[in-house]
GROMACS .gro file of C-alpha atoms in nm:
model
  265
    1MET     CA    1  -0.006  -0.010  -0.003
    2GLY     CA    2   0.123   0.357  -0.078
    3CYS     CA    3   0.234   0.586   0.179
    4CYS     CA    4   0.068   0.918   0.265
    5CYS     CA    5   0.382   1.085   0.373
    6SER     CA    6   0.500   1.178   0.029
    7LYS     CA    7   0.386   1.149  -0.332
    8ALA     CA    8   0.679   1.079  -0.550
    9PRO     CA    9   0.624   1.055  -0.931
   10GLY     CA   10   0.449   0.753  -1.043
   11ILE     CA   11   0.308   0.666  -0.686
   12VAL     CA   12  -0.078   0.670  -0.693
   13ASP     CA   13  -0.302   0.737  -0.395
   14PRO     CA   14  -0.401   0.422  -0.201
   15VAL     CA   15  -0.746   0.276  -0.266
   16MET     CA   16  -0.959   0.317   0.028
   17PRO     CA   17  -1.238   0.080   0.128
   18PRO     CA   18  -1.590   0.186   0.018
   19LYS     CA   19  -1.802   0.392   0.259
   20PRO     CA   20  -2.072   0.181   0.411
   21GLU     CA   21  -2.430   0.259   0.336
   22SER     CA   22  -2.668   0.387   0.594
   23GLY     CA   23  -2.777   0.099   0.835
   24GLN     CA   24  -2.455  -0.111   0.781
   25VAL     CA   25  -2.214  -0.183   1.056
   26VAL     CA   26  -1.893  -0.010   1.006
   27PRO     CA   27  -1.594  -0.232   1.077
   28THR     CA   28  -1.451   0.011   1.331
   29LEU     CA   29  -1.511   0.378   1.403
   30LYS     CA   30  -1.227   0.557   1.588
   31VAL     CA   31  -1.355   0.807   1.836
   32ALA     CA   32  -1.122   1.023   2.044
   33VAL     CA   33  -1.226   1.218   2.359
   34LEU     CA   34  -0.959   1.472   2.387
   35SER     CA   35  -1.041   1.744   2.650
   36ALA     CA   36  -1.318   1.940   2.815
   37GLU     CA   37  -1.320   2.305   2.932
   38GLY     CA   38  -1.552   2.546   3.103
   39LEU     CA   39  -1.670   2.287   3.369
   40ARG     CA   40  -1.819   2.387   3.702
   41SER     CA   41  -1.660   2.077   3.900
   42ALA     CA   42  -1.328   1.905   3.911
   43GLU     CA   43  -1.318   1.635   4.181
   44GLY     CA   44  -1.268   1.375   3.931
   45ILE     CA   45  -1.404   1.393   3.557
   46PHE     CA   46  -1.474   1.125   3.316
   47VAL     CA   47  -1.670   1.101   2.982
   48GLU     CA   48  -1.922   0.833   2.872
   49VAL     CA   49  -1.965   0.743   2.516
   50GLN     CA   50  -2.265   0.581   2.385
   51ILE     CA   51  -2.398   0.487   2.049
   52GLU     CA   52  -2.767   0.595   1.999
   53GLY     CA   53  -2.994   0.296   2.042
   54GLN     CA   54  -2.728   0.066   2.176
   55SER     CA   55  -2.735   0.046   2.557
   56ASP     CA   56  -2.467  -0.207   2.568
   57SER     CA   57  -2.216   0.032   2.374
   58ASN     CA   58  -2.157   0.261   2.675
   59LEU     CA   59  -1.772   0.324   2.718
   60LYS     CA   60  -1.599   0.551   2.969
   61THR     CA   61  -1.264   0.739   2.972
   62PRO     CA   62  -1.041   0.713   3.274
   63THR     CA   63  -1.113   0.948   3.542
   64VAL     CA   64  -0.882   1.263   3.549
   65ALA     CA   65  -0.842   1.565   3.776
   66GLY     CA   66  -0.944   1.893   3.661
   67CYS     CA   67  -0.731   2.198   3.634
   68ALA     CA   68  -0.869   2.521   3.751
   69LYS     CA   69  -0.890   2.831   3.518
   70THR     CA   70  -1.006   3.183   3.649
   71HIS     CA   71  -1.198   3.405   3.407
   72SER     CA   72  -1.179   3.778   3.464
   73ILE     CA   73  -0.940   3.977   3.665
   74ASP     CA   74  -1.183   4.159   3.904
   75GLU     CA   75  -1.401   4.065   4.205
   76LYS     CA   76  -1.638   3.902   3.972
   77ALA     CA   77  -1.394   3.634   3.854
   78GLN     CA   78  -1.546   3.276   3.778
   79GLU     CA   79  -1.358   2.960   3.837
   80THR     CA   80  -1.406   2.679   3.578
   81PHE     CA   81  -1.218   2.358   3.525
   82GLU     CA   82  -1.038   2.207   3.228
   83ALA     CA   83  -0.974   1.830   3.181
   84LYS     CA   84  -0.741   1.656   2.936
   85PHE     CA   85  -0.857   1.285   2.840
   86GLN     CA   86  -0.659   1.192   2.516
   87CYS     CA   87  -0.862   0.874   2.515
   88GLU     CA   88  -0.942   0.695   2.196
   89PHE     CA   89  -1.212   0.433   2.140
   90ASP     CA   90  -1.274   0.169   1.871
   91LEU     CA   91  -1.654   0.148   1.834
   92LYS     CA   92  -1.662  -0.188   1.667
   93GLU     CA   93  -2.029  -0.221   1.640
   94TYR     CA   94  -2.121   0.139   1.517
   95THR     CA   95  -2.409   0.143   1.277
   96GLU     CA   96  -2.387   0.392   0.970
   97GLY     CA   97  -2.645   0.666   1.047
   98ALA     CA   98  -2.645   0.638   1.423
   99ALA     CA   99  -2.565   0.939   1.652
  100ILE     CA  100  -2.319   0.929   1.949
  101THR     CA  101  -2.377   1.095   2.282
  102PHE     CA  102  -2.101   1.210   2.504
  103THR     CA  103  -2.181   1.276   2.867
  104VAL     CA  104  -1.935   1.441   3.098
  105ARG     CA  105  -1.962   1.335   3.476
  106ASP     CA  106  -1.826   1.414   3.812
  107SER     CA  107  -1.684   1.097   3.975
  108SER     CA  108  -1.765   1.219   4.342
  109PRO     CA  109  -1.861   0.893   4.531
  110THR     CA  110  -2.163   1.074   4.667
  111LYS     CA  111  -2.283   1.209   4.334
  112THR     CA  112  -2.218   1.105   3.979
  113GLU     CA  113  -2.312   1.449   3.864
  114ILE     CA  114  -2.368   1.542   3.503
  115LEU     CA  115  -2.134   1.820   3.404
  116GLY     CA  116  -2.256   1.842   3.057
  117ARG     CA  117  -2.365   1.633   2.742
  118VAL     CA  118  -2.378   1.666   2.371
  119THR     CA  119  -2.511   1.434   2.088
  120MET     CA  120  -2.303   1.417   1.781
  121PRO     CA  121  -2.533   1.360   1.468
  122ALA     CA  122  -2.447   1.096   1.206
  123THR     CA  123  -2.377   1.392   0.950
  124MET     CA  124  -2.078   1.518   1.172
  125ILE     CA  125  -1.958   1.141   1.232
  126ALA     CA  126  -1.966   1.086   0.861
  127ALA     CA  127  -1.773   1.403   0.802
  128GLU     CA  128  -1.506   1.279   1.065
  129PHE     CA  129  -1.565   1.577   1.284
  130TRP     CA  130  -1.264   1.718   1.479
  131GLY     CA  131  -1.328   2.004   1.713
  132LYS     CA  132  -1.508   2.148   2.030
  133LEU     CA  133  -1.885   2.068   2.086
  134PRO     CA  134  -2.077   2.300   2.313
  135LEU     CA  135  -2.220   2.111   2.611
  136THR     CA  136  -2.586   2.142   2.744
  137ASP     CA  137  -2.661   2.092   3.110
  138ALA     CA  138  -2.332   2.244   3.207
  139GLY     CA  139  -2.497   2.457   3.477
  140GLU     CA  140  -2.633   2.806   3.483
  141GLY     CA  141  -2.365   3.061   3.375
  142TYR     CA  142  -2.137   2.808   3.248
  143GLU     CA  143  -2.020   2.765   2.884
  144ALA     CA  144  -1.847   2.417   2.880
  145SER     CA  145  -1.738   2.229   2.575
  146LEU     CA  146  -1.587   1.896   2.479
  147GLU     CA  147  -1.320   1.849   2.220
  148VAL     CA  148  -1.361   1.511   2.029
  149ARG     CA  149  -1.217   1.357   1.706
  150VAL     CA  150  -1.392   1.106   1.483
  151GLY     CA  151  -1.212   0.890   1.232
  152TRP     CA  152  -0.842   0.813   1.150
  153ARG     CA  153  -0.576   1.063   1.097
  154HIS     CA  154  -0.236   1.047   0.949
  155ILE     CA  155   0.012   1.113   1.231
  156LEU     CA  156   0.145   1.421   1.036
  157VAL     CA  157  -0.206   1.550   0.983
  158ARG     CA  158  -0.293   1.476   1.350
  159THR     CA  159   0.011   1.645   1.473
  160ALA     CA  160  -0.026   1.958   1.261
  161GLN     CA  161  -0.406   1.988   1.377
  162GLU     CA  162  -0.322   1.951   1.744
  163ILE     CA  163  -0.058   2.219   1.721
  164THR     CA  164  -0.305   2.452   1.524
  165ASN     CA  165  -0.565   2.364   1.811
  166VAL     CA  166  -0.327   2.473   2.075
  167ILE     CA  167  -0.220   2.793   1.908
  168ALA     CA  168  -0.591   2.878   1.835
  169GLY     CA  169  -0.680   2.826   2.197
  170ALA     CA  170  -0.398   3.041   2.307
  171VAL     CA  171  -0.512   3.322   2.100
  172GLY     CA  172  -0.863   3.279   2.215
  173ASP     CA  173  -0.738   3.283   2.583
  174ILE     CA  174  -0.541   3.615   2.524
  175GLN     CA  175  -0.839   3.774   2.375
  176GLU     CA  176  -1.056   3.668   2.657
  177THR     CA  177  -0.803   3.811   2.899
  178ILE     CA  178  -0.788   4.140   2.718
  179HIS     CA  179  -1.171   4.157   2.702
  180GLU     CA  180  -1.202   4.076   3.065
  181ALA     CA  181  -0.980   4.373   3.154
  182LYS     CA  182  -1.206   4.614   2.967
  183GLY     CA  183  -1.450   4.633   3.242
  184PRO     CA  184  -1.226   4.714   3.542
  185THR     CA  185  -1.048   4.971   3.312
  186GLU     CA  186  -1.367   5.152   3.227
  187GLU     CA  187  -1.461   5.143   3.599
  188VAL     CA  188  -1.123   5.291   3.696
  189CYS     CA  189  -1.150   5.557   3.423
  190GLY     CA  190  -1.503   5.651   3.557
  191ASP     CA  191  -1.406   5.674   3.911
  192THR     CA  192  -1.087   5.883   3.821
  193ALA     CA  193  -1.293   6.113   3.630
  194GLN     CA  194  -1.525   6.175   3.900
  195GLU     CA  195  -1.256   6.242   4.147
  196VAL     CA  196  -1.080   6.488   3.912
  197PHE     CA  197  -1.407   6.673   3.861
  198LYS     CA  198  -1.460   6.697   4.232
  199GLY     CA  199  -1.115   6.839   4.267
  200LEU     CA  200  -1.188   7.103   3.997
  201LEU     CA  201  -1.500   7.196   4.169
  202ASP     CA  202  -1.300   7.241   4.504
  203LEU     CA  203  -1.037   7.416   4.306
  204SER     CA  204  -0.784   7.187   4.477
  205THR     CA  205  -0.485   7.101   4.253
  206THR     CA  206  -0.379   6.843   4.518
  207GLU     CA  207  -0.698   6.652   4.488
  208VAL     CA  208  -0.684   6.642   4.106
  209LYS     CA  209  -0.312   6.526   4.125
  210GLU     CA  210  -0.399   6.254   4.366
  211ALA     CA  211  -0.687   6.126   4.176
  212VAL     CA  212  -0.485   6.102   3.847
  213SER     CA  213  -0.207   5.933   4.053
  214ARG     CA  214  -0.449   5.677   4.208
  215GLY     CA  215  -0.620   5.598   3.869
  216ALA     CA  216  -0.274   5.561   3.698
  217ALA     CA  217  -0.156   5.327   3.977
  218LYS     CA  218  -0.491   5.106   3.935
  219GLU     CA  219  -0.463   5.103   3.558
  220SER     CA  220  -0.094   4.992   3.588
  221GLY     CA  221  -0.201   4.717   3.829
  222ILE     CA  222  -0.474   4.600   3.568
  223ALA     CA  223  -0.221   4.624   3.295
  224ALA     CA  224   0.037   4.416   3.494
  225GLU     CA  225  -0.222   4.143   3.584
  226VAL     CA  226  -0.311   4.118   3.213
  227ALA     CA  227   0.058   4.089   3.123
  228VAL     CA  228   0.099   3.804   3.367
  229GLU     CA  229  -0.204   3.617   3.236
  230VAL     CA  230  -0.080   3.647   2.880
  231GLU     CA  231   0.256   3.525   2.981
  232ASN     CA  232   0.109   3.224   3.154
  233VAL     CA  233  -0.111   3.131   2.856
  234VAL     CA  234   0.209   3.152   2.627
  235LYS     CA  235   0.403   2.950   2.853
  236ASP     CA  236   0.132   2.671   2.912
  237ASP     CA  237   0.052   2.655   2.541
  238ALA     CA  238   0.430   2.631   2.439
  239ALA     CA  239   0.461   2.346   2.682
  240GLU     CA  240   0.166   2.182   2.522
  241VAL     CA  241   0.289   2.225   2.168
  242TYR     CA  242   0.608   2.058   2.274
  243GLN     CA  243   0.420   1.773   2.444
  244VAL     CA  244   0.217   1.712   2.112
  245VAL     CA  245   0.546   1.687   1.914
  246GLU     CA  246   0.704   1.479   2.185
  247ASP     CA  247   0.406   1.241   2.174
  248ALA     CA  248   0.414   1.203   1.792
  249LEU     CA  249   0.793   1.131   1.802
  250VAL     CA  250   0.731   0.869   2.061
  251GLU     CA  251   0.470   0.719   1.841
  252VAL     CA  252   0.691   0.713   1.547
  253LYS     CA  253   0.979   0.538   1.761
  254GLN     CA  254   0.739   0.280   1.905
  255THR     CA  255   0.611   0.181   1.572
  256LYS     CA  256   0.956   0.205   1.427
  257GLY     CA  257   0.824   0.445   1.167
  258THR     CA  258   0.533   0.222   1.033
  259VAL     CA  259   0.281   0.487   1.173
  260CYS     CA  260   0.407   0.732   0.911
  261CYS     CA  261   0.322   0.496   0.627
  262GLU     CA  262  -0.032   0.396   0.740
  263CYS     CA  263  -0.293   0.503   0.499
  264TRP     CA  264  -0.596   0.326   0.646
  265CYS     CA  265  -0.676   0.155   0.970
   0.00000   0.00000   0.00000
């Protein structure tokens, strides 16, 4: 079978198995549960994967601990949790046309609480979706999502996409940090303007100077917090990119390079 890594002159694309028709059993459907974010709890998190209409198809990821993430830099900050699963399943009895439901749960012994759920329709499965799905039942005020991948990807394609996802996530986090700083900044500006106006009415140069000085100090503090947040995002995501590349290299070494030449599995 030909290799997808490169296409030299005279090498033709591999012949792929025909796609099954609706209602037929797919030999093996690969589904990966990658990560979740925006969750309201993190004592222990796992995901259930179930094929629609097949009660005996329920599979579970290992339970992992969540990582806290704080949104906003003022007193209205909200804490949510993220979780990395990187768990792949082979759904051997998947029937073409069936949907798949993902349920995120808290593994606390006293309550197996639902932290969110989403059903992926057959059209997205057929398209071999890879991305984040918004979760329902995540809790009031929480916008949680689950990243999943359907289908097989060549290791180069998979690695490149994972890096792209990490970078896109970093850009989103930085934009969110800057947006969250807008509210406190506007509040400081408004307070400072009122204090300056009062000083002008009192004909007090000292009051005006002190008001401007306090406002500048608060603005500097906000800017410093934003800078720290951005620096942390860059560091965290640089480490994640490094880990993605490292994992890919390990996979290549463990398979003695054969993973690079797989065109279908």
